[in-house]
mmCIF file of C-alpha atoms in Angstrom:
data_model
loop_
_atom_site.group_PDB
_atom_site.id
_atom_site.type_symbol
_atom_site.label_atom_id
_atom_site.label_comp_id
_atom_site.label_asym_id
_atom_site.label_seq_id
_atom_site.Cartn_x
_atom_site.Cartn_y
_atom_site.Cartn_z
ATOM 1 C CA GLY A 1 -20.793 -315.062 85.619
ATOM 2 C CA GLU A 2 -20.899 -316.133 89.216
ATOM 3 C CA SER A 3 -22.366 -319.538 89.818
ATOM 4 C CA VAL A 4 -22.401 -322.331 92.303
ATOM 5 C CA GLY A 5 -23.293 -325.541 90.569
ATOM 6 C CA LEU A 6 -24.430 -328.883 91.876
ATOM 7 C CA HIS A 7 -23.712 -332.207 90.206
ATOM 8 C CA LEU A 8 -26.989 -334.004 90.954
ATOM 9 C CA PRO A 9 -30.422 -332.409 90.974
ATOM 10 C CA THR A 10 -32.019 -335.325 92.874
ATOM 11 C CA LEU A 11 -30.520 -337.862 95.269
ATOM 12 C CA SER A 12 -32.595 -340.803 96.503
ATOM 13 C CA VAL A 13 -31.388 -342.846 99.483
ATOM 14 C CA GLN A 14 -32.717 -345.359 101.960
ATOM 15 C CA GLU A 15 -33.228 -344.475 105.598
ATOM 16 C CA GLY A 16 -30.068 -345.214 107.529
ATOM 17 C CA ASP A 17 -27.764 -344.782 104.544
ATOM 18 C CA ASN A 18 -25.113 -342.105 104.395
ATOM 19 C CA SER A 19 -25.797 -339.321 101.893
ATOM 20 C CA ILE A 20 -23.267 -337.255 100.001
ATOM 21 C CA ILE A 21 -24.303 -334.067 98.246
ATOM 22 C CA ASN A 22 -21.736 -332.434 95.998
ATOM 23 C CA CYS A 23 -21.230 -328.868 94.872
ATOM 24 C CA ALA A 24 -18.796 -327.183 92.502
ATOM 25 C CA TYR A 25 -18.091 -323.494 92.883
ATOM 26 C CA SER A 26 -16.608 -321.201 90.291
ATOM 27 C CA ASN A 27 -15.205 -318.221 92.200
ATOM 28 C CA SER A 28 -11.717 -319.084 93.422
ATOM 29 C CA ALA A 29 -11.790 -315.912 95.561
ATOM 30 C CA SER A 30 -14.607 -317.272 97.726
ATOM 31 C CA ASP A 31 -13.434 -317.917 101.252
ATOM 32 C CA TYR A 32 -16.556 -318.923 103.131
ATOM 33 C CA PHE A 33 -19.037 -321.635 102.280
ATOM 34 C CA ILE A 34 -22.368 -322.576 103.799
ATOM 35 C CA TRP A 35 -24.774 -325.456 103.399
ATOM 36 C CA TYR A 36 -28.480 -324.737 103.771
ATOM 37 C CA LYS A 37 -31.460 -327.069 103.962
ATOM 38 C CA GLN A 38 -34.771 -325.887 102.592
ATOM 39 C CA GLU A 39 -37.997 -327.734 103.268
ATOM 40 C CA SER A 40 -41.079 -327.122 101.202
ATOM 41 C CA GLY A 41 -42.678 -323.771 101.993
ATOM 42 C CA LYS A 42 -39.883 -322.673 104.320
ATOM 43 C CA GLY A 43 -36.823 -320.484 104.153
ATOM 44 C CA PRO A 44 -33.309 -321.967 103.953
ATOM 45 C CA GLN A 45 -32.077 -323.337 107.256
ATOM 46 C CA PHE A 46 -28.378 -323.076 108.170
ATOM 47 C CA ILE A 47 -26.726 -326.492 108.488
ATOM 48 C CA ILE A 48 -22.987 -326.022 108.606
ATOM 49 C CA ASP A 49 -20.300 -323.687 107.324
ATOM 50 C CA ILE A 50 -16.614 -323.849 106.533
ATOM 51 C CA ARG A 51 -13.893 -321.303 105.906
ATOM 52 C CA SER A 52 -11.378 -321.676 103.127
ATOM 53 C CA ASN A 53 -8.533 -322.263 105.609
ATOM 54 C CA MET A 54 -10.139 -325.557 106.579
ATOM 55 C CA ASP A 55 -10.741 -328.697 104.541
ATOM 56 C CA LYS A 56 -13.152 -330.469 106.865
ATOM 57 C CA ARG A 57 -15.659 -329.553 109.498
ATOM 58 C CA GLN A 58 -18.021 -331.799 111.428
ATOM 59 C CA GLY A 59 -21.360 -331.135 113.025
ATOM 60 C CA GLN A 60 -24.072 -333.341 114.386
ATOM 61 C CA ARG A 61 -24.487 -336.113 111.756
ATOM 62 C CA VAL A 62 -23.105 -333.778 109.086
ATOM 63 C CA THR A 63 -19.644 -333.220 107.691
ATOM 64 C CA VAL A 64 -18.566 -330.664 105.119
ATOM 65 C CA LEU A 65 -15.475 -331.238 103.007
ATOM 66 C CA LEU A 66 -13.767 -328.517 101.012
ATOM 67 C CA ASN A 67 -11.302 -329.120 98.207
ATOM 68 C CA LYS A 68 -10.003 -325.755 97.048
ATOM 69 C CA THR A 69 -7.745 -327.284 94.417
ATOM 70 C CA VAL A 70 -10.691 -328.458 92.365
ATOM 71 C CA LYS A 71 -13.201 -325.965 93.837
ATOM 72 C CA HIS A 72 -15.426 -328.682 95.201
ATOM 73 C CA LEU A 73 -17.590 -328.825 98.303
ATOM 74 C CA SER A 74 -19.516 -331.776 99.696
ATOM 75 C CA LEU A 75 -22.021 -332.356 102.463
ATOM 76 C CA GLN A 76 -22.111 -335.766 104.094
ATOM 77 C CA ILE A 77 -25.126 -336.756 106.152
ATOM 78 C CA ALA A 78 -24.712 -339.831 108.325
ATOM 79 C CA ALA A 79 -27.577 -342.227 108.995
ATOM 80 C CA THR A 80 -30.001 -340.295 106.810
ATOM 81 C CA GLN A 81 -33.509 -339.965 108.210
ATOM 82 C CA PRO A 82 -36.845 -339.209 106.512
ATOM 83 C CA GLY A 83 -36.731 -335.778 108.150
ATOM 84 C CA ASP A 84 -33.621 -335.017 106.117
ATOM 85 C CA SER A 85 -35.712 -334.980 102.941
ATOM 86 C CA ALA A 86 -35.399 -331.459 101.548
ATOM 87 C CA VAL A 87 -33.529 -329.383 98.986
ATOM 88 C CA TYR A 88 -29.929 -328.688 99.930
ATOM 89 C CA PHE A 89 -28.062 -325.622 98.709
ATOM 90 C CA CYS A 90 -24.427 -324.762 98.945
ATOM 91 C CA ALA A 91 -23.597 -321.072 98.983
ATOM 92 C CA GLU A 92 -20.337 -319.201 98.649
ATOM 93 C CA THR A 93 -19.196 -315.744 99.590
ATOM 94 C CA ARG A 94 -16.141 -313.630 100.315
ATOM 95 C CA VAL A 95 -15.810 -312.530 103.901
ATOM 96 C CA ASP A 96 -12.896 -310.165 103.297
ATOM 97 C CA THR A 97 -14.946 -307.689 101.273
ATOM 98 C CA GLY A 98 -16.775 -306.606 104.414
ATOM 99 C CA PHE A 99 -20.246 -306.861 102.983
ATOM 100 C CA GLN A 100 -20.929 -310.080 101.253
ATOM 101 C CA LYS A 101 -23.645 -311.654 99.229
ATOM 102 C CA LEU A 102 -24.283 -315.339 99.187
ATOM 103 C CA VAL A 103 -24.164 -316.982 95.766
ATOM 104 C CA PHE A 104 -26.389 -320.056 95.651
ATOM 105 C CA GLY A 105 -26.671 -322.914 93.239
ATOM 106 C CA THR A 106 -29.936 -324.428 92.066
ATOM 107 C CA GLY A 107 -29.952 -327.074 94.797
ATOM 108 C CA THR A 108 -30.082 -330.851 95.194
ATOM 109 C CA ARG A 109 -33.272 -332.543 96.266
ATOM 110 C CA LEU A 110 -32.666 -335.328 98.793
ATOM 111 C CA LEU A 111 -35.368 -337.997 98.976
ATOM 112 C CA VAL A 112 -35.152 -340.430 101.886
ATOM 113 C CA SER A 113 -37.217 -343.604 101.685
ATOM 114 C CA PRO A 114 -38.220 -345.484 104.859
ATOM 115 C CA ASP B 1 -35.149 -315.841 120.984
ATOM 116 C CA ALA B 2 -37.175 -314.888 117.923
ATOM 117 C CA GLY B 3 -35.752 -315.780 114.569
ATOM 118 C CA VAL B 4 -36.157 -313.807 111.373
ATOM 119 C CA THR B 5 -39.766 -312.918 110.700
ATOM 120 C CA GLN B 6 -41.341 -311.714 107.472
ATOM 121 C CA SER B 7 -44.717 -310.326 106.510
ATOM 122 C CA PRO B 8 -46.976 -310.929 104.796
ATOM 123 C CA THR B 9 -46.742 -314.665 104.162
ATOM 124 C CA HIS B 10 -48.465 -314.494 100.794
ATOM 125 C CA LEU B 11 -49.352 -311.649 98.489
ATOM 126 C CA ILE B 12 -51.146 -311.392 95.169
ATOM 127 C CA LYS B 13 -50.694 -308.316 92.990
ATOM 128 C CA THR B 14 -51.350 -307.359 89.385
ATOM 129 C CA ARG B 15 -48.882 -306.096 86.817
ATOM 130 C CA GLY B 16 -47.885 -302.483 87.279
ATOM 131 C CA GLN B 17 -48.703 -302.382 90.970
ATOM 132 C CA GLN B 18 -46.261 -301.721 93.782
ATOM 133 C CA VAL B 19 -45.546 -303.953 96.761
ATOM 134 C CA THR B 20 -43.817 -303.604 100.138
ATOM 135 C CA LEU B 21 -42.457 -306.582 102.029
ATOM 136 C CA ARG B 22 -41.277 -306.441 105.624
ATOM 137 C CA CYS B 23 -38.596 -308.178 107.636
ATOM 138 C CA SER B 24 -37.583 -308.232 111.283
ATOM 139 C CA PRO B 25 -34.098 -309.619 111.867
ATOM 140 C CA LYS B 26 -33.061 -312.176 114.420
ATOM 141 C CA SER B 27 -32.530 -310.669 117.859
ATOM 142 C CA GLY B 28 -29.052 -309.145 118.096
ATOM 143 C CA HIS B 29 -28.499 -308.940 114.342
ATOM 144 C CA ASP B 30 -27.826 -305.647 112.588
ATOM 145 C CA THR B 31 -27.561 -306.558 108.906
ATOM 146 C CA VAL B 32 -30.391 -307.525 106.587
ATOM 147 C CA SER B 33 -30.083 -309.064 103.135
ATOM 148 C CA TRP B 34 -32.870 -309.704 100.648
ATOM 149 C CA TYR B 35 -33.021 -312.547 98.144
ATOM 150 C CA GLN B 36 -35.403 -313.544 95.375
ATOM 151 C CA GLN B 37 -36.045 -317.243 94.843
ATOM 152 C CA ALA B 38 -37.835 -318.303 91.699
ATOM 153 C CA LEU B 39 -39.534 -321.682 91.688
ATOM 154 C CA GLY B 40 -36.990 -324.485 91.435
ATOM 155 C CA GLN B 41 -34.025 -322.139 91.700
ATOM 156 C CA GLY B 42 -31.590 -321.057 94.337
ATOM 157 C CA PRO B 43 -31.993 -317.662 96.009
ATOM 158 C CA GLN B 44 -30.593 -314.651 94.121
ATOM 159 C CA PHE B 45 -29.101 -311.753 96.077
ATOM 160 C CA ILE B 46 -30.973 -308.457 95.745
ATOM 161 C CA PHE B 47 -29.237 -306.162 98.244
ATOM 162 C CA GLN B 48 -27.929 -305.847 101.768
ATOM 163 C CA TYR B 49 -28.563 -303.155 104.396
ATOM 164 C CA TYR B 50 -26.400 -302.146 107.303
ATOM 165 C CA GLU B 51 -26.630 -298.972 109.390
ATOM 166 C CA GLU B 52 -29.671 -297.946 107.366
ATOM 167 C CA GLU B 53 -27.731 -297.851 104.115
ATOM 168 C CA GLU B 54 -27.640 -300.149 101.102
ATOM 169 C CA ARG B 55 -24.138 -301.641 101.184
ATOM 170 C CA GLN B 56 -24.143 -304.074 98.294
ATOM 171 C CA ARG B 57 -26.505 -304.792 95.439
ATOM 172 C CA GLY B 58 -27.053 -307.682 93.077
ATOM 173 C CA ASN B 59 -28.172 -307.563 89.454
ATOM 174 C CA PHE B 60 -31.646 -306.210 90.015
ATOM 175 C CA PRO B 61 -33.216 -303.110 88.405
ATOM 176 C CA ASP B 62 -33.958 -299.907 90.243
ATOM 177 C CA ARG B 63 -37.574 -301.010 90.566
ATOM 178 C CA PHE B 64 -36.283 -302.917 93.557
ATOM 179 C CA SER B 65 -35.531 -300.657 96.490
ATOM 180 C CA GLY B 66 -35.262 -301.040 100.200
ATOM 181 C CA HIS B 67 -34.972 -299.423 103.532
ATOM 182 C CA GLN B 68 -33.589 -300.262 106.945
ATOM 183 C CA PHE B 69 -34.939 -298.682 110.089
ATOM 184 C CA PRO B 70 -33.094 -297.759 113.293
ATOM 185 C CA ASN B 71 -34.405 -300.936 114.946
ATOM 186 C CA TYR B 72 -32.681 -302.919 112.122
ATOM 187 C CA SER B 73 -35.940 -304.057 110.535
ATOM 188 C CA SER B 74 -36.168 -303.676 106.787
ATOM 189 C CA GLU B 75 -38.543 -303.254 103.887
ATOM 190 C CA LEU B 76 -38.262 -304.347 100.287
ATOM 191 C CA ASN B 77 -40.224 -302.315 97.748
ATOM 192 C CA VAL B 78 -40.880 -303.368 94.188
ATOM 193 C CA ASN B 79 -42.455 -300.894 91.747
ATOM 194 C CA ALA B 80 -44.130 -301.506 88.395
ATOM 195 C CA LEU B 81 -44.513 -305.216 89.042
ATOM 196 C CA LEU B 82 -43.899 -307.646 86.191
ATOM 197 C CA LEU B 83 -45.097 -311.217 85.862
ATOM 198 C CA GLY B 84 -41.486 -312.307 86.258
ATOM 199 C CA ASP B 85 -41.346 -310.800 89.723
ATOM 200 C CA SER B 86 -43.437 -313.696 90.996
ATOM 201 C CA ALA B 87 -41.179 -315.502 93.452
ATOM 202 C CA LEU B 88 -40.426 -316.244 97.080
ATOM 203 C CA TYR B 89 -38.738 -313.232 98.667
ATOM 204 C CA LEU B 90 -36.406 -314.139 101.455
ATOM 205 C CA CYS B 91 -34.931 -311.957 104.127
ATOM 206 C CA ALA B 92 -31.744 -312.989 105.906
ATOM 207 C CA SER B 93 -30.145 -311.370 108.918
ATOM 208 C CA SER B 94 -26.625 -311.461 110.258
ATOM 209 C CA LEU B 95 -24.317 -309.722 112.698
ATOM 210 C CA ARG B 96 -21.777 -307.499 111.001
ATOM 211 C CA ALA B 97 -19.202 -307.873 113.729
ATOM 212 C CA ASP B 98 -19.473 -311.640 113.688
ATOM 213 C CA GLY B 99 -16.873 -311.943 110.994
ATOM 214 C CA THR B 100 -18.341 -314.967 109.308
ATOM 215 C CA ASP B 101 -21.516 -313.070 108.492
ATOM 216 C CA THR B 102 -23.555 -316.255 108.739
ATOM 217 C CA GLN B 103 -26.941 -315.362 107.342
ATOM 218 C CA TYR B 104 -30.111 -316.757 108.870
ATOM 219 C CA PHE B 105 -33.222 -316.777 106.745
ATOM 220 C CA GLY B 106 -36.853 -316.040 107.419
ATOM 221 C CA PRO B 107 -39.748 -318.088 106.021
ATOM 222 C CA GLY B 108 -40.174 -315.785 103.043
ATOM 223 C CA THR B 109 -43.036 -313.934 101.394
ATOM 224 C CA ARG B 110 -44.615 -315.629 98.383
ATOM 225 C CA LEU B 111 -45.440 -312.947 95.819
ATOM 226 C CA THR B 112 -47.688 -313.772 92.895
ATOM 227 C CA VAL B 113 -48.075 -311.225 90.095
ATOM 228 C CA LEU B 114 -51.078 -311.716 87.820
#
């Protein structure tokens, strides 16, 4: 079935470190990928997205890398802060179908220690 | 610019009852998607509405139904509630013509079925 898996359920880092959250996706037809951050008691918050015709995209303190050959996605957070502590989800979809559903994985919990 | 809003915030029902959840999309958005998020899991796609019609549906029974109004707001209805329907119900909105269909989520409605 469809799935978006994550390698690590929990990632613990020190404040100021760089964090890398990985994600493997299974649908080779997916052409649009999104990273969301979800804090306790809140809905997922859009962080950054990337289309399949790109292999890297940078935002403010975040970078998403896409490797279509091995169907792997990663989110890099530079200089991680305590406020970055949350669950991070990658999601995949197909834009070309017109109406798309996001397929989420189970998430990675990021814990940032001061 | 108001983001996605959902009501109510929390809801407690008993088995067999019916529930209606409401969503107002982000200003300027015309498409609404609904997701179910069980505790510790990623969101699961229920269905998506555009132009007041259900356009795509996930693997959910007919007990789950919805509606979109001319002002783009939406309702999710669940009949004959089961204990397993207890979850966070998320609404996401997007702009159909945007191409990327980036979905922005509301805070969710926490449904507890006793």
